[in-house]
Tab-separated table of C-alpha atoms in Angstrom:
chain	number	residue	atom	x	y	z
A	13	UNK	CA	89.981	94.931	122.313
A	14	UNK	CA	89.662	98.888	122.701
A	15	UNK	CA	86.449	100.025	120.923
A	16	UNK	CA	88.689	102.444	119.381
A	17	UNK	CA	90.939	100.151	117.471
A	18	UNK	CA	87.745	98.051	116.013
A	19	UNK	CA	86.957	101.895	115.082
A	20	UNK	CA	90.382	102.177	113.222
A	21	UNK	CA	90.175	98.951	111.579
A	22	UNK	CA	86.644	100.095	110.230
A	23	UNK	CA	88.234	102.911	108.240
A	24	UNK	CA	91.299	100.825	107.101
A	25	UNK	CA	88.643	97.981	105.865
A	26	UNK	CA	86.798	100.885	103.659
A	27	UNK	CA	90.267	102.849	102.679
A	28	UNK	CA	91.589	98.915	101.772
A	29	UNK	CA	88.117	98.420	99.721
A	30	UNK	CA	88.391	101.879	97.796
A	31	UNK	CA	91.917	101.183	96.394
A	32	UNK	CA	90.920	97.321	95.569
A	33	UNK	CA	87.637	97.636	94.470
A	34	UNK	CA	88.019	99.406	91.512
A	35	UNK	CA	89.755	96.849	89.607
A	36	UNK	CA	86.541	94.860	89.387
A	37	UNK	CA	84.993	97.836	87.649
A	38	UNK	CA	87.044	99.242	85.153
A	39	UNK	CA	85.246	97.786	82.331
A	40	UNK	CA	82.134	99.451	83.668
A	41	UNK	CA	83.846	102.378	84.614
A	42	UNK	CA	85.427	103.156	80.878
A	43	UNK	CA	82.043	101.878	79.253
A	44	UNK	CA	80.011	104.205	81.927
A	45	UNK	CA	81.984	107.146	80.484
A	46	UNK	CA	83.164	106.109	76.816
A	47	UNK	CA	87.122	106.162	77.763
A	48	UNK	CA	89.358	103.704	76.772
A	49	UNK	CA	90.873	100.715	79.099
A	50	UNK	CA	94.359	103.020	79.345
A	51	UNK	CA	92.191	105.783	80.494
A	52	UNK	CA	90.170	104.375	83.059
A	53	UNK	CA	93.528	101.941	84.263
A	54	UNK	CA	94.300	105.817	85.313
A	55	UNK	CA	91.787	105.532	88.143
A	56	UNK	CA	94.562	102.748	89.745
A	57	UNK	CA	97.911	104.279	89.352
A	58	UNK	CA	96.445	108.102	90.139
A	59	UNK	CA	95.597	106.384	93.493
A	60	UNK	CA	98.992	105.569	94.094
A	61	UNK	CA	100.624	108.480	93.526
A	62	UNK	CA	97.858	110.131	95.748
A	63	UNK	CA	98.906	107.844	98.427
A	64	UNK	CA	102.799	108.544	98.395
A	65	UNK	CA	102.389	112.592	98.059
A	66	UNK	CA	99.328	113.267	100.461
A	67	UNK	CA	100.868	110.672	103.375
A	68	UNK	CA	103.874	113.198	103.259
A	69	UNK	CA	102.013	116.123	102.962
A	70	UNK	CA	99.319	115.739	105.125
A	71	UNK	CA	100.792	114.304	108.208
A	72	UNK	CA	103.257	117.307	107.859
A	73	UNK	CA	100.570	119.937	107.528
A	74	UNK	CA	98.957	118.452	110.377
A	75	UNK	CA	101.326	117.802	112.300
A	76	UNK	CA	100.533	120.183	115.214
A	77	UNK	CA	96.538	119.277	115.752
A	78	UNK	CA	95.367	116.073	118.068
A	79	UNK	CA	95.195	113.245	116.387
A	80	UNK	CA	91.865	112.022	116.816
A	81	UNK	CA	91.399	115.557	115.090
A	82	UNK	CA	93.757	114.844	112.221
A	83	UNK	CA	91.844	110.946	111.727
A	84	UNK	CA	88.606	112.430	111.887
A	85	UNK	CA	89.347	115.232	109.428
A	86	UNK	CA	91.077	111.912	107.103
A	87	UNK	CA	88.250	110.370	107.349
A	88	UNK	CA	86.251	112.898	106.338
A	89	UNK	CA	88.073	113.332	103.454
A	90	UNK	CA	87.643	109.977	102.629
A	91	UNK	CA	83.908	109.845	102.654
A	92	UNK	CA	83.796	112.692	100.339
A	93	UNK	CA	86.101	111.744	98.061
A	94	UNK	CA	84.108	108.204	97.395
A	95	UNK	CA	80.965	110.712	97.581
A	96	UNK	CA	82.348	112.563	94.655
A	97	UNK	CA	83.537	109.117	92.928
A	98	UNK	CA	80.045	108.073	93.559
A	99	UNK	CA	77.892	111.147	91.613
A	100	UNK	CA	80.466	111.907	89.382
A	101	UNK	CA	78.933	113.240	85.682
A	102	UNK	CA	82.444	112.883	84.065
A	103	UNK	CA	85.401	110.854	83.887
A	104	UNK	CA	87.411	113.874	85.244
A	105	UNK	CA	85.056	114.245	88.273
A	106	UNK	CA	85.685	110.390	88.782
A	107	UNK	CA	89.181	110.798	88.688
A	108	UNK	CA	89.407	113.996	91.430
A	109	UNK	CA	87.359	111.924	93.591
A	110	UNK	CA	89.754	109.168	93.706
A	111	UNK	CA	92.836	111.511	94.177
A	112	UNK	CA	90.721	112.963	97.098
A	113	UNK	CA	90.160	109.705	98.489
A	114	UNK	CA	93.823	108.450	98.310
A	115	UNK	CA	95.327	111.484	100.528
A	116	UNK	CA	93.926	110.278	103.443
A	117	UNK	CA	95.364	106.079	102.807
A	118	UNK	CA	99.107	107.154	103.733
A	119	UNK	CA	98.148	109.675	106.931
A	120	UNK	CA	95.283	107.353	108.303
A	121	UNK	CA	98.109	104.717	108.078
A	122	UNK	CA	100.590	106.398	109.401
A	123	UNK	CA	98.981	108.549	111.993
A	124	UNK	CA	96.133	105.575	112.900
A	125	UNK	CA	99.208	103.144	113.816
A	126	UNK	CA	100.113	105.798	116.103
A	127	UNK	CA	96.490	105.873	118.153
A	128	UNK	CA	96.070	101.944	117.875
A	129	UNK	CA	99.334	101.260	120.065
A	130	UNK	CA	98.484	104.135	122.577
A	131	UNK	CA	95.207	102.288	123.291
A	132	UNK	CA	97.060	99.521	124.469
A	133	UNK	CA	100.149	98.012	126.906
A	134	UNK	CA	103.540	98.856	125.723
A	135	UNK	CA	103.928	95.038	125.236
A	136	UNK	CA	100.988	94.662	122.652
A	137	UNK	CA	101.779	97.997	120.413
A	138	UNK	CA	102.809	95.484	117.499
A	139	UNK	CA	99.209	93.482	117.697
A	140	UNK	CA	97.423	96.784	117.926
A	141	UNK	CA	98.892	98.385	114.798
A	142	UNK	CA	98.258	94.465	113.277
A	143	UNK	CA	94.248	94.979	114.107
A	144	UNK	CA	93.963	98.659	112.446
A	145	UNK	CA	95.994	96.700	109.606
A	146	UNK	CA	93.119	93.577	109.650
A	147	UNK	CA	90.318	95.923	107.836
A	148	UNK	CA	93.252	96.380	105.126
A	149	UNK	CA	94.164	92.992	104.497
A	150	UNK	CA	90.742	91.419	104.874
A	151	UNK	CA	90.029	94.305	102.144
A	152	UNK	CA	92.139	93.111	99.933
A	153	UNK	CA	90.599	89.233	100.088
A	154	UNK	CA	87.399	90.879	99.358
A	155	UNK	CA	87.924	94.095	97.528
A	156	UNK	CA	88.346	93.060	93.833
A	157	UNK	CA	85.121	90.519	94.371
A	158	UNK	CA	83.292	92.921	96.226
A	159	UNK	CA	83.845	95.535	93.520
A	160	UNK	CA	82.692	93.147	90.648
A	161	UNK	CA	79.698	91.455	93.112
A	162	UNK	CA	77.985	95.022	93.409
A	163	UNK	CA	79.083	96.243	90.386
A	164	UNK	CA	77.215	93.558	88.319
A	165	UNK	CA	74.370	93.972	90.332
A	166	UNK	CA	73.788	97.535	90.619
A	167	UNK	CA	76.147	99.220	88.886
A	168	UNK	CA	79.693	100.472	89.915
A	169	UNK	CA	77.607	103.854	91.552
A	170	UNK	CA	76.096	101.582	94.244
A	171	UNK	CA	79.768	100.125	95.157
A	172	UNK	CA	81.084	103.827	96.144
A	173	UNK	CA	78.289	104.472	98.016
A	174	UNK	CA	78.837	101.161	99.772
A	175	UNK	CA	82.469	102.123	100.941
A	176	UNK	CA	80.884	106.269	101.550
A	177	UNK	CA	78.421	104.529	104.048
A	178	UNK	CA	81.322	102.342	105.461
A	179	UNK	CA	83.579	105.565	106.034
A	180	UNK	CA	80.410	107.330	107.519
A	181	UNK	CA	80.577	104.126	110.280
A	182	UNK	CA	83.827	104.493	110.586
A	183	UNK	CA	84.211	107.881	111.443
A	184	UNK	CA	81.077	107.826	114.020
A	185	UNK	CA	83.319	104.759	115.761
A	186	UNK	CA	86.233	107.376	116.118
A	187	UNK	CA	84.499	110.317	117.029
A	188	UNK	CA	82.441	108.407	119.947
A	189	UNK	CA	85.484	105.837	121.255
A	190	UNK	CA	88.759	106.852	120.234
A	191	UNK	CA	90.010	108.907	123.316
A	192	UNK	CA	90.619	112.501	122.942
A	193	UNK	CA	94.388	112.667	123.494
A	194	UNK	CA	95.100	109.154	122.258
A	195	UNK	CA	98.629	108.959	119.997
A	196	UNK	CA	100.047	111.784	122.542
A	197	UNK	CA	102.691	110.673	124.810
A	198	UNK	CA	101.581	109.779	128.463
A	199	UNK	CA	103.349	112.623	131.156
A	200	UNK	CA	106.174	110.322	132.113
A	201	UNK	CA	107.182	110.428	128.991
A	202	UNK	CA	109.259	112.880	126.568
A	203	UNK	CA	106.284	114.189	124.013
A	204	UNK	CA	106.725	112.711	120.578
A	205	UNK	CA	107.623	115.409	117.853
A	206	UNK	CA	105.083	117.985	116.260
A	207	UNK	CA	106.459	120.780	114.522
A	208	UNK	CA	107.661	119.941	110.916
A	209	UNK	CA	111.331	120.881	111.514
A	210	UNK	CA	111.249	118.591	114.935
A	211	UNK	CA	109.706	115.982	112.751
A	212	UNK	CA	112.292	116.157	110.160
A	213	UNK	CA	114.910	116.062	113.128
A	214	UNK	CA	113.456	112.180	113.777
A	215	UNK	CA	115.304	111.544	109.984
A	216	UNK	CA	118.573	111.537	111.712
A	217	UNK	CA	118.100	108.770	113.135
A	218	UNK	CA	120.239	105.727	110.608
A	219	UNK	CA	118.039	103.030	112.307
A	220	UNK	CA	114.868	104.842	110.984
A	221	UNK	CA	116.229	105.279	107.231
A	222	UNK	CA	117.605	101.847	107.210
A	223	UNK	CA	113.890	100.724	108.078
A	224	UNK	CA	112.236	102.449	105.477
A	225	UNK	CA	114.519	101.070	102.915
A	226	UNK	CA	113.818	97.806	104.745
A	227	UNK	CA	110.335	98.451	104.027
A	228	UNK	CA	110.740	99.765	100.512
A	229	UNK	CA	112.559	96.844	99.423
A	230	UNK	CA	110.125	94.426	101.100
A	231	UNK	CA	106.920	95.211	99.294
A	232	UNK	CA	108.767	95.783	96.239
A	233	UNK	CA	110.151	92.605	95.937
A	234	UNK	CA	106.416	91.108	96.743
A	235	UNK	CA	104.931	93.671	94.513
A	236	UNK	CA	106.840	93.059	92.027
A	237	UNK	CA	106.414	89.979	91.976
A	238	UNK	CA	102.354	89.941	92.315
A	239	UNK	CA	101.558	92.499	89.372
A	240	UNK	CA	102.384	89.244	87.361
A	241	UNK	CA	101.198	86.776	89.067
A	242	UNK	CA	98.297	86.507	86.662
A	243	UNK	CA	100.031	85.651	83.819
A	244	UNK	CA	102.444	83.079	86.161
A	245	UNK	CA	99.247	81.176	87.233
A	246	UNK	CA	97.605	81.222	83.537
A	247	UNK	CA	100.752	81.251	81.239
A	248	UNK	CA	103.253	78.817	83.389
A	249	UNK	CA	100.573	77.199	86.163
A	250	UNK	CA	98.044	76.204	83.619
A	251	UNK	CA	95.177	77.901	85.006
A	252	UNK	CA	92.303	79.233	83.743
A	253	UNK	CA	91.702	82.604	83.749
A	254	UNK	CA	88.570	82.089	85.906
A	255	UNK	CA	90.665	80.676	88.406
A	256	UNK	CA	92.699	84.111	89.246
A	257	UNK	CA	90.272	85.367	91.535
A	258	UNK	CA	90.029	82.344	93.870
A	259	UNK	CA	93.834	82.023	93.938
A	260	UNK	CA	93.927	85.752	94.880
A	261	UNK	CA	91.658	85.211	97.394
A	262	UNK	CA	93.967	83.115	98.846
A	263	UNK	CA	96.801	85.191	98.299
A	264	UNK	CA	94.494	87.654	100.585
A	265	UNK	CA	93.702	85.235	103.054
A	266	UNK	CA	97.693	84.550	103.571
A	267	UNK	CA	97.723	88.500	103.608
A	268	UNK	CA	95.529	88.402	106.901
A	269	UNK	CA	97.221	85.233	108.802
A	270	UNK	CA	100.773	87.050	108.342
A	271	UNK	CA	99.472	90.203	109.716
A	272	UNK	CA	98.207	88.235	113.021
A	273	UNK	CA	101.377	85.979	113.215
A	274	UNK	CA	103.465	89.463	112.425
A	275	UNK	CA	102.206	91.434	114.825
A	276	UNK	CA	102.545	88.680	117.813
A	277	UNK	CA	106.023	87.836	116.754
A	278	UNK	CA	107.056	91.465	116.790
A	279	UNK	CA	105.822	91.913	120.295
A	280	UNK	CA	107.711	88.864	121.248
A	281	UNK	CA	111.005	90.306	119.968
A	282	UNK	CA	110.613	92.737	116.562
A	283	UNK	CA	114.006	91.983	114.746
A	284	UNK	CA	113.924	88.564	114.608
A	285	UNK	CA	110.510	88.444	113.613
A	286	UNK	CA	111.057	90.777	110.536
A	287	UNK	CA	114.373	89.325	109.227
A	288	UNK	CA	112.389	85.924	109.748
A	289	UNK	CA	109.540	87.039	107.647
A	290	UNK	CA	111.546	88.910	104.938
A	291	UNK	CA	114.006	85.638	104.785
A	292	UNK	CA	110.678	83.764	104.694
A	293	UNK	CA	109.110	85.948	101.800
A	294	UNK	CA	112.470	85.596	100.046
A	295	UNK	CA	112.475	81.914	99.858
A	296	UNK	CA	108.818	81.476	99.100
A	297	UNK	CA	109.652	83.382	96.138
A	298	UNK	CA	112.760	81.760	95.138
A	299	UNK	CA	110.310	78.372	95.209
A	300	UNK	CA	107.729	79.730	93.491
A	301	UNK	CA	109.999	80.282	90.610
A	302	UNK	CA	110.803	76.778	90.880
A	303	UNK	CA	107.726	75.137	90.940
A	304	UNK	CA	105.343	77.397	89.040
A	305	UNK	CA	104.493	74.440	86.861
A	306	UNK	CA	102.763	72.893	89.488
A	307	UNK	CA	99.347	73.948	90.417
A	308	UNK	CA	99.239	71.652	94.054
A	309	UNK	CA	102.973	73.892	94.948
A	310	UNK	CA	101.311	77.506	93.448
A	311	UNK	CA	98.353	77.346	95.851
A	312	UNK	CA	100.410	76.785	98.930
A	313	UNK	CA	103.248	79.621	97.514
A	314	UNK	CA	101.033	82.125	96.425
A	315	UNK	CA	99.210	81.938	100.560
A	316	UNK	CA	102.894	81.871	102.047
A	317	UNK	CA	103.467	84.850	99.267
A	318	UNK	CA	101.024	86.610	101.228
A	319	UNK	CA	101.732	85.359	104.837
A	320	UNK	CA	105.408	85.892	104.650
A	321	UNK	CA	104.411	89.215	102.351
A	322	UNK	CA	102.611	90.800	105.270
A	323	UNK	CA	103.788	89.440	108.308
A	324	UNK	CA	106.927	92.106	108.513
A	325	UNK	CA	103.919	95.136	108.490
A	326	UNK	CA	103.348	95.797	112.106
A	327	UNK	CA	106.431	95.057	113.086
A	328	UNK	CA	107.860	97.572	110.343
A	329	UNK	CA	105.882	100.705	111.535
A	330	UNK	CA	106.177	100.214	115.164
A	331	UNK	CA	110.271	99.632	114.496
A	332	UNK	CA	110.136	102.970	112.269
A	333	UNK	CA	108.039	105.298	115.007
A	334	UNK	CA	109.904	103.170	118.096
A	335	UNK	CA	112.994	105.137	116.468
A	336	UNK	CA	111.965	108.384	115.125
A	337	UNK	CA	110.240	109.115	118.917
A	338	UNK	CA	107.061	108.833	117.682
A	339	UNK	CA	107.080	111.184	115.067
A	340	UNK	CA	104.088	110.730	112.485
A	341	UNK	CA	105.948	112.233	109.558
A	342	UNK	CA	108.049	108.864	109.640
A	343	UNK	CA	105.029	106.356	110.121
A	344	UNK	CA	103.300	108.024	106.918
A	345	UNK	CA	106.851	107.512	105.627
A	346	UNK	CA	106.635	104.306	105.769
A	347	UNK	CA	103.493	103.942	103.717
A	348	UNK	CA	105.157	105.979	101.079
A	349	UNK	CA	108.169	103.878	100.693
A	350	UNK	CA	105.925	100.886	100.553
A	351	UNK	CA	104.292	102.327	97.854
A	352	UNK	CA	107.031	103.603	96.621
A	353	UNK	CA	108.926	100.085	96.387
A	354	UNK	CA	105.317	98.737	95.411
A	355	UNK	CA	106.093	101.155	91.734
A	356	UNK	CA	109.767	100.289	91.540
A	357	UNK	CA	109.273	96.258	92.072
A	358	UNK	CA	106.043	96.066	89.304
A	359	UNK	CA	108.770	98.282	86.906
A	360	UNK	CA	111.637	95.794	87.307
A	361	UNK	CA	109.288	92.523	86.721
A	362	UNK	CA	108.000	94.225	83.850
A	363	UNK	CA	112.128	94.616	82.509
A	364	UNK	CA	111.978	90.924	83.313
A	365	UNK	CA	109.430	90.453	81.025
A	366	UNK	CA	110.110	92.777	78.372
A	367	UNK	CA	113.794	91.023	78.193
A	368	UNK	CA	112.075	87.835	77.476
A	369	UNK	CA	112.985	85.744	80.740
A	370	UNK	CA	109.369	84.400	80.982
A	371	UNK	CA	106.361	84.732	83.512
A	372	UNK	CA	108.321	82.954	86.131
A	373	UNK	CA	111.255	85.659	86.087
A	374	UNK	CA	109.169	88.464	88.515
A	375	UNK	CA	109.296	86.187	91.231
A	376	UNK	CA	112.907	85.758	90.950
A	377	UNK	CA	113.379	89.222	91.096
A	378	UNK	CA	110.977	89.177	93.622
A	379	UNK	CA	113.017	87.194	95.432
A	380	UNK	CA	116.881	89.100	94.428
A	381	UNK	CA	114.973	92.516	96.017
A	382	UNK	CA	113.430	90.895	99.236
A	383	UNK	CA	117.070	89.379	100.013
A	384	UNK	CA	118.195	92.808	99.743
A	385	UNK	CA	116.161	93.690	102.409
A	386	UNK	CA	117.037	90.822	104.501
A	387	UNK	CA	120.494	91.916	104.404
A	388	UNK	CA	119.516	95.706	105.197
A	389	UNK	CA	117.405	94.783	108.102
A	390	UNK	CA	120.456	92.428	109.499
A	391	UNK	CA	122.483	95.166	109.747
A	392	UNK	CA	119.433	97.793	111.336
A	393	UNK	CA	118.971	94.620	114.185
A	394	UNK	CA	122.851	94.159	114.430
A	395	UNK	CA	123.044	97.915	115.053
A	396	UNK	CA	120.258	98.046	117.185
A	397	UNK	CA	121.570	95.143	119.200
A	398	UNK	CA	124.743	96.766	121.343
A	399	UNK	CA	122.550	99.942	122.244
A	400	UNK	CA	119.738	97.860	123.503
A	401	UNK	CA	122.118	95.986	125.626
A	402	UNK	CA	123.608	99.136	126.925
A	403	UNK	CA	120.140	100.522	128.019
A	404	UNK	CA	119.789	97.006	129.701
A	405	UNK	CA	123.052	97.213	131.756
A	406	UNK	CA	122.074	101.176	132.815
A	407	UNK	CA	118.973	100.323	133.775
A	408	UNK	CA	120.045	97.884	135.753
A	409	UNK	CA	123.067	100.003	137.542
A	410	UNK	CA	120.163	102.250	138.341
């Protein structure tokens, strides 16, 4: 494993613990400066809309530099936006420094899946993107406990400066071993896009829109189904409310077995894996809905939840920047329609809810979105499938 690519899954592990952590701290966040629970539930959702603007706008205004620049000046920001989070006097200051923080998530994303599969063979791109992605998902097993572990113990100060010192390692690890013109195309090749309007050219492309919507429609269907999932375990499941955090944890540990299994199916052959996974993801779902009642069944679901959930990630980008030519606008696209289905799945579980169908009725949902994507990513691989047997049969008259 490339020294660089532990580097990159360094900084995803303290980007992943930054947007997880904080919900372990809230309470002592609005207590710490006399806001309300609405107010400091801001620090979450202002995050997210960080994330889907600054992956756009960043990777376009950098879009010209190296990109071991670009990550190191990403990580930068990172550090000092957790910096600021970390000394902040006011609830305003705390809230700048986690909008500062969140415009590097969708660019290091996009732009870092872009270095990680230079770093390796052509035949092990999808495992590389699926290690930078590791630090994320083994984040999000420990991010929430992390958050309230440190929090209790030394305040929710000490946690930021935890994940500041964490983006410090991680952006000595890039400076000293990712290589210099890593994420640039080798000579044989044709040089991936850099100026915005050549970037925007890579949008042409059908196969790159259809995965994006793909994409979109994947996490929202999971998302939408896991913003509930709380009240499904306590409310239908019979669980305690103690027990959430365990049975997240699990849902995190699923979260980091699908990202392995993903990224080695993908290399084996991409389309199959993903319509697998999403068909996977869709069914688990469907089950879920089924069996909620049963705590033995919600265990198992709620780690498939996260295997199937995750499993279609490296896959996803590599498929997305595969088509657009390696253009980063459309890997820290990708991010932003995750996030962006991530907002539109939690909004139609909560109609679920709202129209009285019950705790059960997100995963349904859940599960009525994710088939959407199954069918949408049929049709991308159906597509695909005559071209890539055209490029066989040429290269083979050659």
């Amino acid at each position: 494993m490339p020294s660089g690519l532990v580097a990159l899954a360094v900084g995803g592990f303290g980007i992943g613990l930054t947007e997880f952590l904080i919900a372990g701290l809230l309470p002592q966040v609005a207590a710490s400066f006399a806001v309300s629970e609405a107010a400091a539930g801001q620090l979450i959702s202002g995050y997210a809309l960080s994330v889907a603007v600054g992956a756009i706008a960043l990777t376009a205004a950098t879009a010209r530099l190296p990109r071991k620049h670009v990550l190191i000046g990403l990580v930068v920001l990172f550090v000092l936006g957790n910096l600021l989070s970390a000394i902040a006097p006011s609830y305003p200051v705390m809230l700048l420094g986690r909008i500062v923080a969140a415009l590097c998530h969708g660019s290091f994303f996009g732009i870092g899946s872009l270095v990680a599969r230079s770093l390796v063979a052509p035949e092990r791109k999808s495992r590389a993107v699926a290690v930078m992605f590791a630090g994320l998902t083994v984040a999000n097993v420990l991010g929430v406990p992390f958050g309230a572990l440190v929090g209790e113990r030394w305040g929710w100060r000490a946690a930021f400066w935890a994940v500041t010192v964490i983006g410090l390692l991680a952006l000595a690890g890039i400076i000293a071993f990712v290589p210099r013109r890593a994420g640039e195309a080798p000579p044989t090749e044709p040089a991936a896009p850099t100026g915005l309007r050549a970037q925007l050219g890579a949008f042409r492309s059908g196969q790159v829109w259809l995965t994006l919507v793909a994409t979109a429609l994947g996490y929202g269907g999971m998302f939408g189904a896991f913003s509930y999932i709380a009240y499904t375990f306590t409310e239908v499941g019979g669980f305690s409310s103690a027990d959430v955090a365990w049975l997240l944890m699990v849902y995190g540990v699923g979260l980091v077995v699908g990202n392995i299994i993903g990224g080695r199916a993908a290399d084996h052959d991409r389309d199959r894996a993903l319509v697998l996974a999403l068909t996977g993801l869709t069914v688990t779902l469907a089950v879920f809905g089924l069996l909620a009642t049963s705590a033995t069944a919600s265990v198992v679901l709620v780690f498939l939840m996260g295997v199937f959930g995750f499993a279609g990630v490296p896959g996803m980008i590599t498929r997305v920047t595969d088509y657009a030519r390696g253009a980063a606008l459309a890997a820290s696209a990708n991010v932003s329609a995750s996030n962006i289905g991530n907002a539109l799945g939690a909004w139609a579980g909560g109609l679920a809810i709202t129209a009285g169908l019950g705790y059960t009725a997100p995963l349904y949902v859940g599960a009525g979105i994710v088939l959407i994507s199954v069918l949408v990513m049929t049709v991308a691989a159906h597509r695909a499938r005559p071209a890539g047997r055209q490029d066989r049969e040429s290269a083979v008259r050659r």
